[in-house]
């Protein structure tokens, strides 16, 4: 499957972000993509909860999701809205939700980010994602016909049990749309994504936010970029650097079978007791 990764520098304006995404999706399709992936919080990257409450919507009312569904249908492609920040009907926090859209524009799968980014990278860079977002509880595997796709988001990548669970359930491709910190990205991004591919024998696709984000409210935010595609053997076959744009690759599921034939680690798990 010809696949396109979209890398953007999202703002906190959903309408502007949709226009950018639409242009880049069209570019990927022009290069032959039948599957296109966007980064984490593609609809609105914001550090202001007040601003988010003003501009975000419930899933049925989200204009970026509606626009992406139209794009999938118009081009006849599979489209992963890497994640969207969405209001919830039953509590004040939001959902960080990855949505797989089918070629007819229908929603094929939804996944809410399980692991919340509550960290102190430095005195100047701290995050409390759980203050604003409700964590998900369920792993999600979707059958897109051309591949079985395990959906994850960003900070999930540090929790390998999730990826092994998806792979043993049948995933061929693991998606990791992200808005990674430049500091932790430089230290860990490539290593973590390659490890998840090597451990599972899956393709790992990680579209990314990049650069200094133009925010109207809240504290400044920068992201690492380097949207990656990693083969089931752990080779980086696409590294998008730090510029916004589209990266292309071909997904060959034969590489999944070959990696797992050579090292069938998914078959070698053992029940372990202790430590006490």
mmCIF file of C-alpha atoms in Angstrom:
data_model
loop_
_atom_site.group_PDB
_atom_site.id
_atom_site.type_symbol
_atom_site.label_atom_id
_atom_site.label_comp_id
_atom_site.label_asym_id
_atom_site.label_seq_id
_atom_site.Cartn_x
_atom_site.Cartn_y
_atom_site.Cartn_z
ATOM 1 C CA UNK A 1 0.000 0.000 0.000
ATOM 2 C CA UNK A 2 1.364 3.404 -0.995
ATOM 3 C CA UNK A 3 1.291 5.432 2.216
ATOM 4 C CA UNK A 4 1.691 9.113 3.037
ATOM 5 C CA UNK A 5 2.687 10.627 6.386
ATOM 6 C CA UNK A 6 1.607 14.223 6.961
ATOM 7 C CA UNK A 7 3.841 16.485 9.078
ATOM 8 C CA UNK A 8 2.450 19.878 10.132
ATOM 9 C CA UNK A 9 3.028 22.761 12.517
ATOM 10 C CA UNK A 10 -0.523 23.008 13.825
ATOM 11 C CA UNK A 11 -1.911 26.160 15.377
ATOM 12 C CA UNK A 12 -4.777 26.533 17.849
ATOM 13 C CA UNK A 13 -7.143 27.457 14.967
ATOM 14 C CA UNK A 14 -9.049 24.365 13.756
ATOM 15 C CA UNK A 15 -10.128 25.973 10.462
ATOM 16 C CA UNK A 16 -6.564 26.874 9.551
ATOM 17 C CA UNK A 17 -5.336 23.415 10.461
ATOM 18 C CA UNK A 18 -8.001 21.783 8.282
ATOM 19 C CA UNK A 19 -6.899 23.870 5.301
ATOM 20 C CA UNK A 20 -3.290 22.734 5.817
ATOM 21 C CA UNK A 21 -4.300 19.092 6.216
ATOM 22 C CA UNK A 22 -6.475 19.196 3.107
ATOM 23 C CA UNK A 23 -3.591 20.504 0.996
ATOM 24 C CA UNK A 24 -1.180 17.889 2.281
ATOM 25 C CA UNK A 25 -3.633 15.024 1.894
ATOM 26 C CA UNK A 26 -4.153 16.079 -1.728
ATOM 27 C CA UNK A 27 -0.380 16.117 -2.204
ATOM 28 C CA UNK A 28 -0.060 12.600 -0.795
ATOM 29 C CA UNK A 29 -2.870 11.347 -3.032
ATOM 30 C CA UNK A 30 -1.215 12.956 -6.058
ATOM 31 C CA UNK A 31 1.852 10.857 -5.211
ATOM 32 C CA UNK A 32 -0.239 7.699 -5.187
ATOM 33 C CA UNK A 33 -1.191 7.283 -1.521
ATOM 34 C CA UNK A 34 -4.078 4.987 -0.661
ATOM 35 C CA UNK A 35 -3.449 5.437 3.068
ATOM 36 C CA UNK A 36 -2.663 8.805 4.655
ATOM 37 C CA UNK A 37 -1.890 9.556 8.317
ATOM 38 C CA UNK A 38 -1.930 12.888 10.183
ATOM 39 C CA UNK A 39 -0.243 13.702 13.539
ATOM 40 C CA UNK A 40 -1.528 13.938 17.091
ATOM 41 C CA UNK A 41 -3.977 16.811 17.844
ATOM 42 C CA UNK A 42 -4.308 17.614 14.153
ATOM 43 C CA UNK A 43 -7.366 19.775 14.752
ATOM 44 C CA UNK A 44 -6.001 22.058 17.480
ATOM 45 C CA UNK A 45 -2.672 22.190 19.266
ATOM 46 C CA UNK A 46 -3.218 24.398 22.302
ATOM 47 C CA UNK A 47 -1.711 24.948 25.743
ATOM 48 C CA UNK A 48 -4.742 26.899 26.997
ATOM 49 C CA UNK A 49 -7.625 24.925 28.496
ATOM 50 C CA UNK A 50 -9.769 28.051 28.246
ATOM 51 C CA UNK A 51 -9.112 28.295 24.521
ATOM 52 C CA UNK A 52 -9.766 24.583 24.061
ATOM 53 C CA UNK A 53 -13.141 24.880 25.777
ATOM 54 C CA UNK A 54 -14.042 27.676 23.375
ATOM 55 C CA UNK A 55 -12.981 26.064 20.078
ATOM 56 C CA UNK A 56 -13.227 22.293 20.557
ATOM 57 C CA UNK A 57 -16.404 20.326 19.847
ATOM 58 C CA UNK A 58 -18.034 16.979 20.478
ATOM 59 C CA UNK A 59 -17.074 14.372 17.893
ATOM 60 C CA UNK A 60 -20.299 14.683 15.819
ATOM 61 C CA UNK A 61 -19.819 18.464 15.613
ATOM 62 C CA UNK A 62 -16.062 18.632 14.975
ATOM 63 C CA UNK A 63 -15.494 20.472 11.698
ATOM 64 C CA UNK A 64 -11.988 19.067 11.186
ATOM 65 C CA UNK A 65 -13.274 15.498 11.470
ATOM 66 C CA UNK A 66 -16.082 16.304 9.037
ATOM 67 C CA UNK A 67 -13.557 17.776 6.623
ATOM 68 C CA UNK A 68 -11.254 14.766 6.900
ATOM 69 C CA UNK A 69 -14.144 12.379 6.310
ATOM 70 C CA UNK A 70 -14.991 14.345 3.171
ATOM 71 C CA UNK A 71 -11.370 14.129 2.015
ATOM 72 C CA UNK A 72 -11.264 10.359 2.538
ATOM 73 C CA UNK A 73 -14.471 9.936 0.551
ATOM 74 C CA UNK A 74 -13.457 12.400 -2.186
ATOM 75 C CA UNK A 75 -10.137 10.642 -2.785
ATOM 76 C CA UNK A 76 -11.287 7.103 -1.960
ATOM 77 C CA UNK A 77 -8.495 6.559 0.581
ATOM 78 C CA UNK A 78 -7.988 5.207 4.072
ATOM 79 C CA UNK A 79 -7.223 8.182 6.317
ATOM 80 C CA UNK A 80 -6.014 8.146 9.915
ATOM 81 C CA UNK A 81 -6.850 11.325 11.791
ATOM 82 C CA UNK A 82 -3.818 10.725 13.986
ATOM 83 C CA UNK A 83 -5.656 12.292 16.860
ATOM 84 C CA UNK A 84 -8.228 14.995 17.453
ATOM 85 C CA UNK A 85 -8.849 16.855 20.700
ATOM 86 C CA UNK A 86 -12.579 16.460 21.319
ATOM 87 C CA UNK A 87 -15.061 17.459 23.984
ATOM 88 C CA UNK A 88 -16.819 14.702 25.912
ATOM 89 C CA UNK A 89 -20.529 14.744 26.731
ATOM 90 C CA UNK A 90 -20.193 13.530 30.306
ATOM 91 C CA UNK A 91 -17.218 15.376 31.848
ATOM 92 C CA UNK A 92 -15.184 18.577 31.503
ATOM 93 C CA UNK A 93 -12.005 16.900 30.293
ATOM 94 C CA UNK A 94 -11.380 16.155 26.614
ATOM 95 C CA UNK A 95 -10.615 13.013 24.621
ATOM 96 C CA UNK A 96 -7.355 12.620 22.690
ATOM 97 C CA UNK A 97 -8.859 10.374 19.999
ATOM 98 C CA UNK A 98 -7.353 8.656 16.965
ATOM 99 C CA UNK A 99 -9.948 8.005 14.259
ATOM 100 C CA UNK A 100 -9.531 5.671 11.268
ATOM 101 C CA UNK A 101 -11.665 6.794 8.337
ATOM 102 C CA UNK A 102 -12.636 4.394 5.538
ATOM 103 C CA UNK A 103 -12.606 5.258 1.806
ATOM 104 C CA UNK A 104 -16.352 5.909 1.894
ATOM 105 C CA UNK A 105 -15.887 8.500 4.654
ATOM 106 C CA UNK A 106 -17.264 6.233 7.375
ATOM 107 C CA UNK A 107 -15.534 5.842 10.727
ATOM 108 C CA UNK A 108 -13.896 2.431 10.886
ATOM 109 C CA UNK A 109 -12.322 2.679 14.361
ATOM 110 C CA UNK A 110 -11.768 5.015 17.303
ATOM 111 C CA UNK A 111 -9.040 4.880 19.938
ATOM 112 C CA UNK A 112 -8.693 7.147 22.978
ATOM 113 C CA UNK A 113 -5.123 7.632 24.186
ATOM 114 C CA UNK A 114 -4.514 5.447 27.238
ATOM 115 C CA UNK A 115 -1.258 6.785 28.693
ATOM 116 C CA UNK A 116 -1.278 10.420 29.781
ATOM 117 C CA UNK A 117 1.805 12.621 29.379
ATOM 118 C CA UNK A 118 2.285 13.764 32.996
ATOM 119 C CA UNK A 119 5.996 14.576 33.104
ATOM 120 C CA UNK A 120 8.584 17.131 34.176
ATOM 121 C CA UNK A 121 11.196 17.167 31.421
ATOM 122 C CA UNK A 122 12.828 20.257 32.922
ATOM 123 C CA UNK A 123 11.951 23.135 35.251
ATOM 124 C CA UNK A 124 10.698 25.026 32.204
ATOM 125 C CA UNK A 125 8.938 22.148 30.422
ATOM 126 C CA UNK A 126 6.265 20.269 32.367
ATOM 127 C CA UNK A 127 3.039 18.640 31.199
ATOM 128 C CA UNK A 128 -0.078 17.357 32.972
ATOM 129 C CA UNK A 129 -2.100 15.839 30.163
ATOM 130 C CA UNK A 130 -4.417 14.077 32.607
ATOM 131 C CA UNK A 131 -5.603 17.461 33.902
ATOM 132 C CA UNK A 132 -7.194 18.178 30.544
ATOM 133 C CA UNK A 133 -7.765 14.761 28.975
ATOM 134 C CA UNK A 134 -9.560 11.627 30.124
ATOM 135 C CA UNK A 135 -7.426 8.523 29.500
ATOM 136 C CA UNK A 136 -8.828 5.715 27.415
ATOM 137 C CA UNK A 137 -9.048 2.140 28.642
ATOM 138 C CA UNK A 138 -9.228 -0.099 25.587
ATOM 139 C CA UNK A 139 -6.661 -1.183 22.995
ATOM 140 C CA UNK A 140 -8.015 -0.993 19.449
ATOM 141 C CA UNK A 141 -7.186 -3.132 16.420
ATOM 142 C CA UNK A 142 -8.826 -2.224 13.100
ATOM 143 C CA UNK A 143 -9.065 -4.270 9.898
ATOM 144 C CA UNK A 144 -8.497 -1.910 6.961
ATOM 145 C CA UNK A 145 -8.511 -4.694 4.384
ATOM 146 C CA UNK A 146 -4.955 -4.042 3.201
ATOM 147 C CA UNK A 147 -3.638 -4.432 6.781
ATOM 148 C CA UNK A 148 -4.686 -4.850 10.398
ATOM 149 C CA UNK A 149 -3.833 -1.640 12.186
ATOM 150 C CA UNK A 150 -3.123 -1.184 15.890
ATOM 151 C CA UNK A 151 -3.943 2.357 16.992
ATOM 152 C CA UNK A 152 -1.824 4.179 19.582
ATOM 153 C CA UNK A 153 -0.864 7.812 20.283
ATOM 154 C CA UNK A 154 2.447 9.467 21.238
ATOM 155 C CA UNK A 155 3.275 8.759 24.925
ATOM 156 C CA UNK A 156 1.815 5.252 24.520
ATOM 157 C CA UNK A 157 5.095 4.390 22.768
ATOM 158 C CA UNK A 158 6.825 4.086 26.152
ATOM 159 C CA UNK A 159 4.573 1.171 27.185
ATOM 160 C CA UNK A 160 5.623 -1.899 25.173
ATOM 161 C CA UNK A 161 2.955 -4.185 26.633
ATOM 162 C CA UNK A 162 0.322 -2.302 24.606
ATOM 163 C CA UNK A 163 2.197 -2.948 21.363
ATOM 164 C CA UNK A 164 2.790 -6.624 22.072
ATOM 165 C CA UNK A 165 -0.909 -7.017 22.879
ATOM 166 C CA UNK A 166 -1.833 -5.427 19.538
ATOM 167 C CA UNK A 167 0.685 -7.536 17.618
ATOM 168 C CA UNK A 168 -0.374 -10.826 19.192
ATOM 169 C CA UNK A 169 -3.981 -9.899 18.380
ATOM 170 C CA UNK A 170 -2.995 -9.655 14.721
ATOM 171 C CA UNK A 171 -1.659 -6.180 13.987
ATOM 172 C CA UNK A 172 0.568 -5.788 10.928
ATOM 173 C CA UNK A 173 0.906 -2.004 11.270
ATOM 174 C CA UNK A 174 1.175 0.112 14.436
ATOM 175 C CA UNK A 175 0.387 3.827 14.272
ATOM 176 C CA UNK A 176 1.970 6.343 16.655
ATOM 177 C CA UNK A 177 0.814 9.869 15.685
ATOM 178 C CA UNK A 178 2.672 12.273 17.929
ATOM 179 C CA UNK A 179 3.450 15.775 19.165
ATOM 180 C CA UNK A 180 6.754 14.886 20.837
ATOM 181 C CA UNK A 181 8.810 17.249 22.979
ATOM 182 C CA UNK A 182 12.047 18.382 21.270
ATOM 183 C CA UNK A 183 14.098 17.399 24.355
ATOM 184 C CA UNK A 184 12.731 13.881 24.809
ATOM 185 C CA UNK A 185 12.423 13.489 21.045
ATOM 186 C CA UNK A 186 16.131 14.049 20.503
ATOM 187 C CA UNK A 187 16.928 11.527 23.233
ATOM 188 C CA UNK A 188 14.324 8.805 22.712
ATOM 189 C CA UNK A 189 12.091 9.123 19.607
ATOM 190 C CA UNK A 190 13.988 6.985 17.107
ATOM 191 C CA UNK A 191 14.994 4.396 19.702
ATOM 192 C CA UNK A 192 11.480 3.895 21.038
ATOM 193 C CA UNK A 193 9.862 3.546 17.626
ATOM 194 C CA UNK A 194 12.532 1.162 16.366
ATOM 195 C CA UNK A 195 12.167 -0.921 19.529
ATOM 196 C CA UNK A 196 8.407 -1.225 19.094
ATOM 197 C CA UNK A 197 8.907 -2.399 15.498
ATOM 198 C CA UNK A 198 11.635 -4.896 16.419
ATOM 199 C CA UNK A 199 9.692 -6.345 19.357
ATOM 200 C CA UNK A 200 6.507 -6.896 17.356
ATOM 201 C CA UNK A 201 7.649 -7.446 13.777
ATOM 202 C CA UNK A 202 5.201 -4.725 12.701
ATOM 203 C CA UNK A 203 5.451 -1.676 10.511
ATOM 204 C CA UNK A 204 5.471 1.405 12.750
ATOM 205 C CA UNK A 205 4.094 4.633 11.260
ATOM 206 C CA UNK A 206 4.548 7.808 13.291
ATOM 207 C CA UNK A 207 3.378 11.082 11.699
ATOM 208 C CA UNK A 208 4.482 14.047 13.777
ATOM 209 C CA UNK A 209 3.897 17.645 14.685
ATOM 210 C CA UNK A 210 6.948 19.843 14.138
ATOM 211 C CA UNK A 211 8.428 23.234 14.956
ATOM 212 C CA UNK A 212 7.282 26.301 16.883
ATOM 213 C CA UNK A 213 3.505 26.388 16.982
ATOM 214 C CA UNK A 214 1.701 29.703 16.366
ATOM 215 C CA UNK A 215 -0.605 29.876 19.385
ATOM 216 C CA UNK A 216 -2.881 32.812 20.125
ATOM 217 C CA UNK A 217 -3.247 31.927 23.810
ATOM 218 C CA UNK A 218 -1.323 29.939 26.417
ATOM 219 C CA UNK A 219 2.376 29.235 26.817
ATOM 220 C CA UNK A 220 4.578 28.590 23.758
ATOM 221 C CA UNK A 221 4.887 25.050 22.425
ATOM 222 C CA UNK A 222 7.446 23.395 20.172
ATOM 223 C CA UNK A 223 7.536 19.826 18.852
ATOM 224 C CA UNK A 224 10.268 17.545 17.566
ATOM 225 C CA UNK A 225 9.096 16.579 14.064
ATOM 226 C CA UNK A 226 10.934 13.652 12.439
ATOM 227 C CA UNK A 227 7.834 11.773 11.314
ATOM 228 C CA UNK A 228 9.100 8.201 10.984
ATOM 229 C CA UNK A 229 8.276 4.959 9.270
ATOM 230 C CA UNK A 230 10.083 1.902 10.624
ATOM 231 C CA UNK A 231 10.120 -1.520 8.959
ATOM 232 C CA UNK A 232 9.326 -4.751 10.846
ATOM 233 C CA UNK A 233 13.087 -5.419 10.955
ATOM 234 C CA UNK A 234 13.655 -2.113 12.752
ATOM 235 C CA UNK A 235 15.029 -0.104 9.830
ATOM 236 C CA UNK A 236 14.056 3.566 9.524
ATOM 237 C CA UNK A 237 12.743 3.760 5.958
ATOM 238 C CA UNK A 238 11.440 7.336 6.252
ATOM 239 C CA UNK A 239 12.612 10.227 8.435
ATOM 240 C CA UNK A 240 10.883 13.515 7.603
ATOM 241 C CA UNK A 241 13.266 15.793 9.470
ATOM 242 C CA UNK A 242 11.817 19.022 10.828
ATOM 243 C CA UNK A 243 10.125 20.615 7.813
ATOM 244 C CA UNK A 244 6.342 20.382 7.370
ATOM 245 C CA UNK A 245 5.309 18.296 4.386
ATOM 246 C CA UNK A 246 4.412 14.822 3.170
ATOM 247 C CA UNK A 247 6.567 11.697 3.327
ATOM 248 C CA UNK A 248 5.849 8.654 1.160
ATOM 249 C CA UNK A 249 6.608 4.950 1.475
ATOM 250 C CA UNK A 250 5.263 1.585 0.374
ATOM 251 C CA UNK A 251 3.956 -0.811 3.025
ATOM 252 C CA UNK A 252 4.847 -4.416 2.158
ATOM 253 C CA UNK A 253 3.198 -6.923 4.477
ATOM 254 C CA UNK A 254 5.618 -9.549 3.246
ATOM 255 C CA UNK A 255 8.203 -7.815 5.426
ATOM 256 C CA UNK A 256 6.028 -8.552 8.483
ATOM 257 C CA UNK A 257 5.924 -12.264 7.726
ATOM 258 C CA UNK A 258 9.650 -12.352 7.011
ATOM 259 C CA UNK A 259 10.660 -10.557 10.216
ATOM 260 C CA UNK A 260 8.481 -12.857 12.306
ATOM 261 C CA UNK A 261 9.773 -15.962 10.523
ATOM 262 C CA UNK A 262 13.361 -14.971 11.259
ATOM 263 C CA UNK A 263 12.747 -14.097 14.913
ATOM 264 C CA UNK A 264 9.344 -15.422 16.103
ATOM 265 C CA UNK A 265 9.463 -13.599 19.437
ATOM 266 C CA UNK A 266 5.677 -13.178 19.554
ATOM 267 C CA UNK A 267 5.421 -16.970 19.912
ATOM 268 C CA UNK A 268 7.979 -17.204 22.685
ATOM 269 C CA UNK A 269 6.338 -15.301 25.528
ATOM 270 C CA UNK A 270 6.256 -17.108 28.863
ATOM 271 C CA UNK A 271 4.209 -16.693 31.999
ATOM 272 C CA UNK A 272 6.449 -15.240 34.696
ATOM 273 C CA UNK A 273 6.070 -15.279 38.460
ATOM 274 C CA UNK A 274 7.677 -12.866 40.930
ATOM 275 C CA UNK A 275 9.368 -10.830 42.057
ATOM 276 C CA UNK A 276 7.733 -11.173 45.437
#
